[in-house]
Each structure stands twice: as C-alpha cells, then as structure tokens.
Coordinates of C-alpha atoms in Angstrom, one line a residue:
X44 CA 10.2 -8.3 -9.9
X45 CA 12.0 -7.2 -13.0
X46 CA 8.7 -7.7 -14.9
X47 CA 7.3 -5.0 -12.6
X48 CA 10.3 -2.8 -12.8
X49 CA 9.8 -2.6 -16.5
X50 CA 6.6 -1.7 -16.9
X51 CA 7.4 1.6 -15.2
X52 CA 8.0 5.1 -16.7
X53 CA 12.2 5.3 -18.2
X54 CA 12.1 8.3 -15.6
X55 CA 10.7 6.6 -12.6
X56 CA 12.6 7.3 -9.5
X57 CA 14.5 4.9 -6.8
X58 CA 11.5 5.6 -4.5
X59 CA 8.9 4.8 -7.4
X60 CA 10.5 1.3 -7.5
X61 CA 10.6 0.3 -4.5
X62 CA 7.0 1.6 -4.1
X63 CA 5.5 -0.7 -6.5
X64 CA 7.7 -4.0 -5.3
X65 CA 6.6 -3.0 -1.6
X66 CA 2.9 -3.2 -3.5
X67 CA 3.5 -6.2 -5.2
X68 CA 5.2 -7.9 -2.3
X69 CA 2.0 -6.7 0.2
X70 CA -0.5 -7.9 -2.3
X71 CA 1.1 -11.9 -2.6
X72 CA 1.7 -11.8 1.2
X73 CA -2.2 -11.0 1.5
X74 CA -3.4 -13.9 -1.3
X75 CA -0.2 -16.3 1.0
X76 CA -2.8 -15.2 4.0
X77 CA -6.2 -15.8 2.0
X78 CA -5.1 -19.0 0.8
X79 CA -4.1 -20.0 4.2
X80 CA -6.9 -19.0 5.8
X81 CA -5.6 -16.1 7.8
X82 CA -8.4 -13.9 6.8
X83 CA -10.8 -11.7 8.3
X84 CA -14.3 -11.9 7.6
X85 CA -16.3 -9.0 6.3
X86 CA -19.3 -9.1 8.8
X87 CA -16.0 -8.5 11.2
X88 CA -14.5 -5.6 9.1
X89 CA -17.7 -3.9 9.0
X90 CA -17.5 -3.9 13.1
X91 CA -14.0 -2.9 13.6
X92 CA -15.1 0.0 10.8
X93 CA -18.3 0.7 12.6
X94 CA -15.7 1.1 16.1
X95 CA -13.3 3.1 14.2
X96 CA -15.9 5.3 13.0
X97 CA -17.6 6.0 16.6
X98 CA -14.5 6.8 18.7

C-alpha cells in the first residue's frame, strides 16, 4: 500500500488515495478469483453484453 501511495502526485488528495488502493485492492481480489477459478468465461460475457445491449 505505501508503495502505491508514493508513487502519487505530493498534491494528491484524501479521495485520490483511497481511489487508487480501492483499485489496487479490486484488481488482487479479481486475480484471488482467477486463480481460484471464480471466473467468467468470455463466450459468457459476450451474452450477458449482447442482453445488456438489446433491452
């Protein structure tokens, strides 16, 4: 976390922060899932897209 924190602007705000540790955070929960297996195929994104899309 402090690795992240520092490679932001000196005038980076409270919400700028949190921002990029909320992103950091999301990304390693996603790879957790991938590696776990708790992933969604693509053929299946491109349907749920395809019903997004249509309604």
């Amino acid at each position: 976390a402090l690795k992240t924190i520092d490679q932001l602007p000196a005038n980076a705000f409270w919400e700028d922060i949190q921002e990029r540790i909320n992103f950091v955070v999301a990304v390693r929960k996603g790879l957790r899932e991938l590696d776990e297996g708790k992933c969604i195929g693509h053929d299946k994104v491109k349907e749920e897209f395809a019903e997004w899309l249509t309604d």
